[in-house]
Amino acid sequence: MNVRNELRDVSAAVLAVTAHLSVRDVLTTILSSARKLVGARYAALGVPDSHGGFAEFLADGLTDEEWAAIGPLPQQHGVLGLMLCDPNPVRLANIRDHPHFGWWPRAHPALTDFLGMPISDGEEIIGEVFLANSRKPGGFTAEDEELVRLLAAHAAIALVNARLYEHSRELSIVEERNRIARELHDAVSQKLFSLRLTADAASALLDRDPERARAELATVRRLAAEASSELREIVVGHRPADLAGDGLDRALRKQVELLDRVHEPAMHFTGSGCVPRLSELGQQAVYRIAQEAMHNALRHADATRIEVVLSVDDEGTVLRVTDDGVGFAPASTVAGRRLGLASMRERASQAGGTLTVTSEPGGGTTVCLAVPA
């Protein structure tokens, strides 16, 4: 093979690592290039699993019929097992002279010249590539060994990239699950809590004040529709429907007025009337944290009054939710409130804001969120 063809094959193997190919396609390209570049009749590449076998095992130089006739994939024994423990390459004129040589299946081609190279990521061996039966007089050379070492390094890059992609995909799934759980807790559970209380009120009024009962049932229908809408929004990951059309100030005012109608504590909203200069993520954080803070106050504070204040200046937006309830000590926080506080802190952090919660037993609670413009 001339120098130009060698460079072209090396280039194809290296570029395969950065191309948008599956890891199997990349390893196949590297393996095929290695076999051609060193003039071997056979080549194979294995990626071990944690059960003594190989999660991936590729072969080049065999027909499909020959590969099928060999039978099951090899296990981590003999020379193949050694290369998964020893970072040094193995280069022999006859593989059967190696002290760790064991056997091969009856349909396996007879191997003579052998060049094996571990595939390493730092000190960890994550695979191995080997070539057999050199077509050149004298067998495999030191130059062949260096070339295979280079290609093994690129195989390592492909395998590490595949690991990172899989890890990233798993993290994305976890993050999406957490998002849905957070949204369900922050929004839908609050709607359902209000819906349940309103339904209880309607039931109590049914006999003695049918007109008020009908009004309460109308509120139940509205809350149920809003909960259904929230669920749809959560599934597709969109911003809350209230923010889409009303803007943050008006959406919060409507939320406070609705809760004031269906809950015992007096609730009051004070807004700036200005449009906050916040990103969509920032607006969602303010809205959801306000919902969660009000929800906690209604469920846990035994308050008589809840104040929600939204202020806007050149520095950003500040939300403050204050109740005159029983307060709490952080160490004694109940499970539901702990989840709510963790959710609020996570939302504030994601929006680049800061969240402060001040409370003490008998002293009420204040939740303050500051989000930069």
mmCIF file of C-alpha atoms in Angstrom:
data_model
loop_
_atom_site.group_PDB
_atom_site.id
_atom_site.type_symbol
_atom_site.label_atom_id
_atom_site.label_comp_id
_atom_site.label_asym_id
_atom_site.label_seq_id
_atom_site.Cartn_x
_atom_site.Cartn_y
_atom_site.Cartn_z
ATOM 1 C CA MET A 1 0.000 0.000 0.000
ATOM 2 C CA ASN A 2 1.479 3.396 -0.949
ATOM 3 C CA VAL A 3 1.834 6.331 1.418
ATOM 4 C CA ARG A 4 -1.086 8.242 -0.115
ATOM 5 C CA ASN A 5 -3.483 5.356 0.380
ATOM 6 C CA GLU A 6 -2.243 4.876 3.953
ATOM 7 C CA LEU A 7 -2.889 8.532 4.745
ATOM 8 C CA ARG A 8 -6.357 8.317 3.222
ATOM 9 C CA ASP A 9 -7.254 5.284 5.335
ATOM 10 C CA VAL A 10 -5.863 6.810 8.520
ATOM 11 C CA SER A 11 -7.791 9.990 7.766
ATOM 12 C CA ALA A 12 -11.021 8.033 7.241
ATOM 13 C CA ALA A 13 -10.578 6.271 10.574
ATOM 14 C CA VAL A 14 -9.835 9.501 12.458
ATOM 15 C CA LEU A 15 -12.668 11.446 10.830
ATOM 16 C CA ALA A 16 -15.106 8.661 11.665
ATOM 17 C CA VAL A 17 -14.650 9.493 15.333
ATOM 18 C CA THR A 18 -15.940 13.050 14.831
ATOM 19 C CA ALA A 19 -18.625 12.226 12.268
ATOM 20 C CA HIS A 20 -22.247 11.711 13.295
ATOM 21 C CA LEU A 21 -22.006 7.927 13.170
ATOM 22 C CA SER A 22 -23.016 5.282 15.687
ATOM 23 C CA VAL A 23 -20.187 4.002 17.844
ATOM 24 C CA ARG A 24 -20.434 0.633 16.086
ATOM 25 C CA ASP A 25 -19.967 2.325 12.705
ATOM 26 C CA VAL A 26 -16.943 4.219 14.027
ATOM 27 C CA LEU A 27 -15.329 1.082 15.455
ATOM 28 C CA THR A 28 -16.021 -0.817 12.229
ATOM 29 C CA THR A 29 -14.288 1.912 10.214
ATOM 30 C CA ILE A 30 -11.291 1.927 12.561
ATOM 31 C CA LEU A 31 -11.044 -1.861 12.486
ATOM 32 C CA SER A 32 -11.270 -2.081 8.704
ATOM 33 C CA SER A 33 -8.658 0.662 8.318
ATOM 34 C CA ALA A 34 -6.308 -1.066 10.755
ATOM 35 C CA ARG A 35 -6.530 -4.364 8.885
ATOM 36 C CA LYS A 36 -5.766 -2.725 5.538
ATOM 37 C CA LEU A 37 -2.996 -0.499 6.858
ATOM 38 C CA VAL A 38 -0.961 -3.276 8.476
ATOM 39 C CA GLY A 39 -1.737 -5.842 5.807
ATOM 40 C CA ALA A 40 -3.540 -8.370 8.011
ATOM 41 C CA ARG A 41 -5.937 -11.024 6.836
ATOM 42 C CA TYR A 42 -8.065 -10.913 9.972
ATOM 43 C CA ALA A 43 -8.908 -8.258 12.533
ATOM 44 C CA ALA A 44 -11.209 -8.069 15.544
ATOM 45 C CA LEU A 45 -12.199 -5.545 18.200
ATOM 46 C CA GLY A 46 -13.826 -6.327 21.520
ATOM 47 C CA VAL A 47 -15.474 -4.202 24.212
ATOM 48 C CA PRO A 48 -15.824 -6.180 27.461
ATOM 49 C CA ASP A 49 -18.931 -6.422 29.585
ATOM 50 C CA SER A 50 -19.063 -6.957 33.348
ATOM 51 C CA HIS A 51 -19.999 -10.643 33.073
ATOM 52 C CA GLY A 52 -16.823 -12.163 31.628
ATOM 53 C CA GLY A 53 -17.858 -11.740 27.993
ATOM 54 C CA PHE A 54 -17.960 -8.951 25.402
ATOM 55 C CA ALA A 55 -20.679 -6.332 25.054
ATOM 56 C CA GLU A 56 -19.435 -5.617 21.529
ATOM 57 C CA PHE A 57 -17.248 -7.823 19.329
ATOM 58 C CA LEU A 58 -16.512 -6.926 15.721
ATOM 59 C CA ALA A 59 -14.569 -8.944 13.161
ATOM 60 C CA ASP A 60 -13.169 -7.977 9.771
ATOM 61 C CA GLY A 61 -11.854 -10.316 7.084
ATOM 62 C CA LEU A 62 -14.490 -13.023 7.567
ATOM 63 C CA THR A 63 -17.551 -13.703 5.464
ATOM 64 C CA ASP A 64 -20.947 -13.752 7.175
ATOM 65 C CA GLU A 65 -21.033 -17.531 6.726
ATOM 66 C CA GLU A 66 -17.602 -17.978 8.328
ATOM 67 C CA TRP A 67 -18.554 -15.716 11.225
ATOM 68 C CA ALA A 68 -21.802 -17.608 11.825
ATOM 69 C CA ALA A 69 -20.013 -20.970 11.738
ATOM 70 C CA ILE A 70 -17.611 -19.956 14.528
ATOM 71 C CA GLY A 71 -20.478 -19.815 17.010
ATOM 72 C CA PRO A 72 -20.938 -17.776 20.205
ATOM 73 C CA LEU A 73 -18.842 -14.712 20.973
ATOM 74 C CA PRO A 74 -15.558 -15.363 22.786
ATOM 75 C CA GLN A 75 -15.172 -14.950 26.522
ATOM 76 C CA GLN A 76 -12.538 -13.034 28.471
ATOM 77 C CA HIS A 77 -9.981 -15.825 28.657
ATOM 78 C CA GLY A 78 -6.578 -16.651 27.178
ATOM 79 C CA VAL A 79 -4.742 -13.879 25.360
ATOM 80 C CA LEU A 80 -7.965 -11.850 24.981
ATOM 81 C CA GLY A 81 -8.421 -11.878 28.736
ATOM 82 C CA LEU A 82 -4.782 -10.916 29.304
ATOM 83 C CA MET A 83 -5.049 -7.817 27.075
ATOM 84 C CA LEU A 84 -7.924 -6.560 29.236
ATOM 85 C CA CYS A 85 -5.604 -6.558 32.258
ATOM 86 C CA ASP A 86 -2.216 -5.652 30.783
ATOM 87 C CA PRO A 87 -1.725 -2.291 29.021
ATOM 88 C CA ASN A 88 1.193 -3.582 26.945
ATOM 89 C CA PRO A 89 0.688 -4.672 23.328
ATOM 90 C CA VAL A 90 1.221 -8.283 22.252
ATOM 91 C CA ARG A 91 3.186 -8.919 19.019
ATOM 92 C CA LEU A 92 4.076 -12.502 18.099
ATOM 93 C CA ALA A 93 5.118 -14.516 15.048
ATOM 94 C CA ASN A 94 2.738 -17.273 16.206
ATOM 95 C CA ILE A 95 -0.088 -16.711 18.668
ATOM 96 C CA ARG A 96 0.075 -20.358 19.765
ATOM 97 C CA ASP A 97 3.498 -19.718 21.302
ATOM 98 C CA HIS A 98 1.959 -17.358 23.883
ATOM 99 C CA PRO A 99 1.807 -18.920 27.383
ATOM 100 C CA HIS A 100 -1.819 -17.777 27.766
ATOM 101 C CA PHE A 101 -2.986 -19.288 24.485
ATOM 102 C CA GLY A 102 -5.844 -21.704 25.033
ATOM 103 C CA TRP A 103 -7.910 -22.802 22.057
ATOM 104 C CA TRP A 104 -10.348 -21.656 19.421
ATOM 105 C CA PRO A 105 -13.563 -23.196 18.052
ATOM 106 C CA ARG A 106 -13.341 -25.819 15.312
ATOM 107 C CA ALA A 107 -14.637 -23.439 12.607
ATOM 108 C CA HIS A 108 -12.296 -20.627 13.708
ATOM 109 C CA PRO A 109 -9.614 -19.764 11.128
ATOM 110 C CA ALA A 110 -6.094 -20.787 12.098
ATOM 111 C CA LEU A 111 -4.103 -17.786 13.286
ATOM 112 C CA THR A 112 -0.345 -17.329 13.126
ATOM 113 C CA ASP A 113 1.110 -13.792 13.221
ATOM 114 C CA PHE A 114 -0.586 -11.767 15.935
ATOM 115 C CA LEU A 115 -0.680 -8.105 16.950
ATOM 116 C CA GLY A 116 -2.901 -7.179 19.894
ATOM 117 C CA MET A 117 -3.397 -3.701 21.346
ATOM 118 C CA PRO A 118 -5.432 -2.735 24.454
ATOM 119 C CA ILE A 119 -7.803 0.230 24.016
ATOM 120 C CA SER A 120 -7.280 2.460 27.043
ATOM 121 C CA ASP A 121 -8.877 5.512 28.591
ATOM 122 C CA GLY A 122 -6.200 6.724 30.965
ATOM 123 C CA GLU A 123 -5.372 3.743 33.154
ATOM 124 C CA GLU A 124 -8.634 1.946 32.386
ATOM 125 C CA ILE A 125 -8.651 -0.668 29.623
ATOM 126 C CA ILE A 126 -12.012 -0.361 27.871
ATOM 127 C CA GLY A 127 -11.444 -2.665 24.891
ATOM 128 C CA GLU A 128 -8.914 -4.395 22.680
ATOM 129 C CA VAL A 129 -8.100 -4.671 19.013
ATOM 130 C CA PHE A 130 -6.043 -7.418 17.426
ATOM 131 C CA LEU A 131 -4.888 -8.372 13.971
ATOM 132 C CA ALA A 132 -3.711 -11.748 12.707
ATOM 133 C CA ASN A 133 -2.021 -13.447 9.764
ATOM 134 C CA SER A 134 0.141 -10.758 8.219
ATOM 135 C CA ARG A 135 0.284 -10.741 4.445
ATOM 136 C CA LYS A 136 3.800 -9.276 4.522
ATOM 137 C CA PRO A 137 6.994 -11.335 4.774
ATOM 138 C CA GLY A 138 8.382 -11.222 8.283
ATOM 139 C CA GLY A 139 5.043 -10.576 9.965
ATOM 140 C CA PHE A 140 3.957 -7.493 11.869
ATOM 141 C CA THR A 141 6.545 -4.787 12.526
ATOM 142 C CA ALA A 142 7.182 -2.146 15.179
ATOM 143 C CA GLU A 143 5.784 0.426 12.716
ATOM 144 C CA ASP A 144 2.586 -1.629 12.447
ATOM 145 C CA GLU A 145 2.387 -1.651 16.232
ATOM 146 C CA GLU A 146 2.633 2.154 16.449
ATOM 147 C CA LEU A 147 -0.016 2.571 13.772
ATOM 148 C CA VAL A 148 -2.414 0.239 15.606
ATOM 149 C CA ARG A 149 -1.668 2.097 18.840
ATOM 150 C CA LEU A 150 -2.795 5.329 17.134
ATOM 151 C CA LEU A 151 -6.000 3.752 15.848
ATOM 152 C CA ALA A 152 -6.667 2.193 19.264
ATOM 153 C CA ALA A 153 -6.443 5.679 20.767
ATOM 154 C CA HIS A 154 -9.131 6.875 18.365
ATOM 155 C CA ALA A 155 -11.253 3.836 19.182
ATOM 156 C CA ALA A 156 -10.952 4.893 22.833
ATOM 157 C CA ILE A 157 -12.231 8.371 21.935
ATOM 158 C CA ALA A 158 -15.243 6.847 20.200
ATOM 159 C CA LEU A 159 -16.009 4.580 23.158
ATOM 160 C CA VAL A 160 -15.614 7.374 25.714
ATOM 161 C CA ASN A 161 -17.839 9.645 23.614
ATOM 162 C CA ALA A 162 -20.459 6.897 23.525
ATOM 163 C CA ARG A 163 -20.255 6.570 27.314
ATOM 164 C CA LEU A 164 -20.614 10.321 27.766
ATOM 165 C CA TYR A 165 -23.583 10.419 25.390
ATOM 166 C CA GLU A 166 -25.309 7.605 27.261
ATOM 167 C CA HIS A 167 -24.617 9.281 30.593
ATOM 168 C CA SER A 168 -25.925 12.582 29.228
ATOM 169 C CA ARG A 169 -29.062 10.866 27.948
ATOM 170 C CA GLU A 170 -29.646 9.274 31.357
ATOM 171 C CA LEU A 171 -29.188 12.645 33.058
ATOM 172 C CA SER A 172 -31.668 14.217 30.640
ATOM 173 C CA ILE A 173 -34.233 11.566 31.516
ATOM 174 C CA VAL A 174 -33.690 12.151 35.244
ATOM 175 C CA GLU A 175 -33.944 15.920 34.769
ATOM 176 C CA GLU A 176 -37.170 15.542 32.802
ATOM 177 C CA ARG A 177 -38.641 13.322 35.510
ATOM 178 C CA ASN A 178 -37.637 15.867 38.135
ATOM 179 C CA ARG A 179 -39.154 18.679 36.061
ATOM 180 C CA ILE A 180 -42.466 16.878 35.784
ATOM 181 C CA ALA A 181 -42.470 16.020 39.501
ATOM 182 C CA ARG A 182 -41.656 19.624 40.372
ATOM 183 C CA GLU A 183 -44.322 21.000 38.049
ATOM 184 C CA LEU A 184 -46.917 18.599 39.421
ATOM 185 C CA HIS A 185 -46.081 19.612 42.955
ATOM 186 C CA ASP A 186 -45.800 23.338 42.243
ATOM 187 C CA ALA A 187 -48.894 23.783 40.128
ATOM 188 C CA VAL A 188 -51.346 20.941 39.746
ATOM 189 C CA SER A 189 -51.307 19.820 43.390
ATOM 190 C CA GLN A 190 -52.175 23.384 44.407
ATOM 191 C CA LYS A 191 -55.087 23.507 42.005
ATOM 192 C CA LEU A 192 -56.323 20.148 43.288
ATOM 193 C CA PHE A 193 -55.985 21.309 46.898
ATOM 194 C CA SER A 194 -58.096 24.385 46.151
ATOM 195 C CA LEU A 195 -60.545 22.297 44.142
ATOM 196 C CA ARG A 196 -61.046 19.896 47.055
ATOM 197 C CA LEU A 197 -61.699 22.701 49.552
ATOM 198 C CA THR A 198 -64.139 24.394 47.179
ATOM 199 C CA ALA A 199 -65.978 21.121 46.587
ATOM 200 C CA ASP A 200 -66.238 20.646 50.371
ATOM 201 C CA ALA A 201 -67.647 24.154 50.717
ATOM 202 C CA ALA A 202 -70.201 23.530 47.950
ATOM 203 C CA SER A 203 -71.288 20.302 49.624
ATOM 204 C CA ALA A 204 -71.783 22.080 52.969
ATOM 205 C CA LEU A 205 -73.852 24.840 51.319
ATOM 206 C CA LEU A 206 -75.980 22.598 49.135
ATOM 207 C CA ASP A 207 -78.958 22.385 51.497
ATOM 208 C CA ARG A 208 -78.968 25.779 53.210
ATOM 209 C CA ASP A 209 -77.752 28.072 50.398
ATOM 210 C CA PRO A 210 -78.186 26.506 46.927
ATOM 211 C CA GLU A 211 -77.219 29.736 45.142
ATOM 212 C CA ARG A 212 -73.847 29.952 46.872
ATOM 213 C CA ALA A 213 -73.370 26.211 46.334
ATOM 214 C CA ARG A 214 -73.872 26.716 42.587
ATOM 215 C CA ALA A 215 -71.292 29.523 42.643
ATOM 216 C CA GLU A 216 -68.820 27.262 44.441
ATOM 217 C CA LEU A 217 -69.432 24.471 41.901
ATOM 218 C CA ALA A 218 -68.704 26.946 39.111
ATOM 219 C CA THR A 219 -65.363 27.570 40.805
ATOM 220 C CA VAL A 220 -64.797 23.798 41.003
ATOM 221 C CA ARG A 221 -65.362 23.518 37.254
ATOM 222 C CA ARG A 222 -62.932 26.391 36.602
ATOM 223 C CA LEU A 223 -60.254 24.918 38.841
ATOM 224 C CA ALA A 224 -60.663 21.492 37.235
ATOM 225 C CA ALA A 225 -60.251 23.045 33.778
ATOM 226 C CA GLU A 226 -57.148 24.918 34.938
ATOM 227 C CA ALA A 227 -55.658 21.728 36.431
ATOM 228 C CA SER A 228 -56.283 19.910 33.156
ATOM 229 C CA SER A 229 -54.636 22.744 31.247
ATOM 230 C CA GLU A 230 -51.656 22.711 33.636
ATOM 231 C CA LEU A 231 -51.195 18.985 33.027
ATOM 232 C CA ARG A 232 -51.120 19.518 29.278
ATOM 233 C CA GLU A 233 -48.588 22.326 29.668
ATOM 234 C CA ILE A 234 -46.371 20.204 31.901
ATOM 235 C CA VAL A 235 -46.323 17.328 29.428
ATOM 236 C CA VAL A 236 -45.133 19.537 26.571
ATOM 237 C CA GLY A 237 -42.931 21.685 28.803
ATOM 238 C CA HIS A 238 -44.483 25.030 27.834
ATOM 239 C CA ARG A 239 -44.769 28.118 30.012
ATOM 240 C CA PRO A 240 -47.914 28.319 32.188
ATOM 241 C CA ALA A 241 -51.006 29.363 30.232
ATOM 242 C CA ASP A 242 -51.515 32.345 32.583
ATOM 243 C CA LEU A 243 -48.151 33.846 31.656
ATOM 244 C CA ALA A 244 -48.586 33.339 27.932
ATOM 245 C CA GLY A 245 -51.354 35.900 27.623
ATOM 246 C CA ASP A 246 -51.520 37.904 30.850
ATOM 247 C CA GLY A 247 -47.927 38.625 31.729
ATOM 248 C CA LEU A 248 -46.383 38.028 35.148
ATOM 249 C CA ASP A 249 -47.967 40.886 37.128
ATOM 250 C CA ARG A 250 -51.530 40.210 36.012
ATOM 251 C CA ALA A 251 -51.141 36.414 36.203
ATOM 252 C CA LEU A 252 -50.050 36.639 39.832
ATOM 253 C CA ARG A 253 -52.868 39.041 40.672
ATOM 254 C CA LYS A 254 -55.440 36.625 39.186
ATOM 255 C CA GLN A 255 -53.904 33.726 41.094
ATOM 256 C CA VAL A 256 -54.040 35.592 44.423
ATOM 257 C CA GLU A 257 -57.623 36.757 43.835
ATOM 258 C CA LEU A 258 -58.741 33.225 43.030
ATOM 259 C CA LEU A 259 -57.109 31.790 46.156
ATOM 260 C CA ASP A 260 -58.575 34.592 48.238
ATOM 261 C CA ARG A 261 -62.070 33.573 47.133
ATOM 262 C CA VAL A 262 -61.712 29.895 47.995
ATOM 263 C CA HIS A 263 -59.518 29.915 51.117
ATOM 264 C CA GLU A 264 -60.027 31.224 54.616
ATOM 265 C CA PRO A 265 -56.983 33.512 55.063
ATOM 266 C CA ALA A 266 -57.254 36.997 53.576
ATOM 267 C CA MET A 267 -54.911 37.254 50.599
ATOM 268 C CA HIS A 268 -53.677 40.472 49.074
ATOM 269 C CA PHE A 269 -51.516 41.228 46.038
ATOM 270 C CA THR A 270 -49.473 44.355 45.399
ATOM 271 C CA GLY A 271 -47.896 44.711 41.973
ATOM 272 C CA SER A 272 -45.745 47.306 40.297
ATOM 273 C CA GLY A 273 -47.804 47.491 37.121
ATOM 274 C CA CYS A 274 -44.556 47.262 35.162
ATOM 275 C CA VAL A 275 -43.529 44.470 32.831
ATOM 276 C CA PRO A 276 -40.540 42.656 34.379
ATOM 277 C CA ARG A 277 -37.469 42.457 32.133
ATOM 278 C CA LEU A 278 -37.042 38.754 32.714
ATOM 279 C CA SER A 279 -36.358 35.755 30.535
ATOM 280 C CA GLU A 280 -39.101 33.179 30.110
ATOM 281 C CA LEU A 281 -37.266 30.975 32.619
ATOM 282 C CA GLY A 282 -37.135 33.886 35.065
ATOM 283 C CA GLN A 283 -40.865 34.606 34.722
ATOM 284 C CA GLN A 284 -41.704 30.944 35.243
ATOM 285 C CA ALA A 285 -39.498 30.868 38.357
ATOM 286 C CA VAL A 286 -41.227 33.911 39.901
ATOM 287 C CA TYR A 287 -44.708 32.585 39.107
ATOM 288 C CA ARG A 288 -44.076 29.045 40.350
ATOM 289 C CA ILE A 289 -42.241 30.151 43.493
ATOM 290 C CA ALA A 290 -45.113 32.514 44.305
ATOM 291 C CA GLN A 291 -47.559 29.626 43.858
ATOM 292 C CA GLU A 292 -45.496 27.349 46.076
ATOM 293 C CA ALA A 293 -45.036 29.972 48.793
ATOM 294 C CA MET A 294 -48.790 30.672 48.875
ATOM 295 C CA HIS A 295 -49.556 26.965 48.822
ATOM 296 C CA ASN A 296 -47.233 26.351 51.809
ATOM 297 C CA ALA A 297 -48.785 29.234 53.712
ATOM 298 C CA LEU A 298 -52.318 27.953 53.080
ATOM 299 C CA ARG A 299 -51.539 24.378 54.030
ATOM 300 C CA HIS A 300 -49.100 24.753 56.885
ATOM 301 C CA ALA A 301 -49.080 28.273 58.351
ATOM 302 C CA ASP A 302 -52.550 28.554 59.910
ATOM 303 C CA ALA A 303 -52.339 32.214 58.820
ATOM 304 C CA THR A 304 -55.031 34.883 58.861
ATOM 305 C CA ARG A 305 -53.382 37.050 56.181
ATOM 306 C CA ILE A 306 -51.017 36.391 53.275
ATOM 307 C CA GLU A 307 -49.346 39.255 51.396
ATOM 308 C CA VAL A 308 -47.849 38.865 47.922
ATOM 309 C CA VAL A 309 -45.739 41.759 46.658
ATOM 310 C CA LEU A 310 -44.099 41.959 43.224
ATOM 311 C CA SER A 311 -41.711 44.875 42.655
ATOM 312 C CA VAL A 312 -39.616 45.754 39.629
ATOM 313 C CA ASP A 313 -36.637 48.110 39.319
ATOM 314 C CA ASP A 314 -33.512 48.501 37.203
ATOM 315 C CA GLU A 315 -31.794 45.708 39.119
ATOM 316 C CA GLY A 316 -34.462 43.122 38.443
ATOM 317 C CA THR A 317 -37.610 41.664 39.976
ATOM 318 C CA VAL A 318 -38.308 40.958 43.630
ATOM 319 C CA LEU A 319 -41.107 38.712 44.844
ATOM 320 C CA ARG A 320 -42.048 38.672 48.518
ATOM 321 C CA VAL A 321 -44.677 36.362 50.044
ATOM 322 C CA THR A 322 -45.373 36.963 53.736
ATOM 323 C CA ASP A 323 -47.804 35.286 56.118
ATOM 324 C CA ASP A 324 -48.665 35.924 59.773
ATOM 325 C CA GLY A 325 -48.903 32.244 60.596
ATOM 326 C CA VAL A 326 -47.267 29.901 63.068
ATOM 327 C CA GLY A 327 -43.876 29.927 61.352
ATOM 328 C CA PHE A 328 -41.502 27.004 61.562
ATOM 329 C CA ALA A 329 -38.002 25.940 62.522
ATOM 330 C CA PRO A 330 -36.049 24.452 59.582
ATOM 331 C CA ALA A 331 -35.189 21.293 61.516
ATOM 332 C CA SER A 332 -38.860 20.516 62.111
ATOM 333 C CA THR A 333 -40.077 21.182 58.574
ATOM 334 C CA VAL A 334 -42.659 18.630 57.436
ATOM 335 C CA ALA A 335 -42.038 16.529 54.336
ATOM 336 C CA GLY A 336 -44.413 18.442 52.062
ATOM 337 C CA ARG A 337 -42.909 21.793 52.939
ATOM 338 C CA ARG A 338 -39.351 20.408 52.578
ATOM 339 C CA LEU A 339 -40.159 19.356 49.006
ATOM 340 C CA GLY A 340 -41.647 22.776 48.332
ATOM 341 C CA LEU A 341 -38.597 24.635 49.694
ATOM 342 C CA ALA A 342 -36.229 22.425 47.693
ATOM 343 C CA SER A 343 -38.295 23.027 44.561
ATOM 344 C CA MET A 344 -38.260 26.802 45.101
ATOM 345 C CA ARG A 345 -34.493 26.874 45.662
ATOM 346 C CA GLU A 346 -33.879 24.816 42.531
ATOM 347 C CA ARG A 347 -36.081 27.097 40.428
ATOM 348 C CA ALA A 348 -34.402 30.213 41.791
ATOM 349 C CA SER A 349 -30.960 28.804 41.021
ATOM 350 C CA GLN A 350 -31.928 27.829 37.470
ATOM 351 C CA ALA A 351 -33.184 31.384 36.844
ATOM 352 C CA GLY A 352 -30.001 32.927 38.242
ATOM 353 C CA GLY A 353 -31.857 34.344 41.240
ATOM 354 C CA THR A 354 -31.495 34.164 45.001
ATOM 355 C CA LEU A 355 -34.117 32.828 47.401
ATOM 356 C CA THR A 356 -34.324 33.710 51.069
ATOM 357 C CA VAL A 357 -36.770 32.090 53.490
ATOM 358 C CA THR A 358 -37.046 33.573 56.973
ATOM 359 C CA SER A 359 -39.259 32.070 59.643
ATOM 360 C CA GLU A 360 -39.390 31.188 63.310
ATOM 361 C CA PRO A 361 -42.013 29.462 65.444
ATOM 362 C CA GLY A 362 -44.832 31.914 66.136
ATOM 363 C CA GLY A 363 -43.286 34.605 63.940
ATOM 364 C CA GLY A 364 -44.756 33.959 60.508
ATOM 365 C CA THR A 365 -42.802 33.292 57.318
ATOM 366 C CA THR A 366 -41.406 35.436 54.513
ATOM 367 C CA VAL A 367 -40.234 34.042 51.182
ATOM 368 C CA CYS A 368 -38.171 36.510 49.159
ATOM 369 C CA LEU A 369 -36.975 35.877 45.596
ATOM 370 C CA ALA A 370 -34.712 38.291 43.691
ATOM 371 C CA VAL A 371 -34.137 37.670 39.987
ATOM 372 C CA PRO A 372 -31.771 40.001 38.061
ATOM 373 C CA ALA A 373 -33.075 41.718 34.968
#
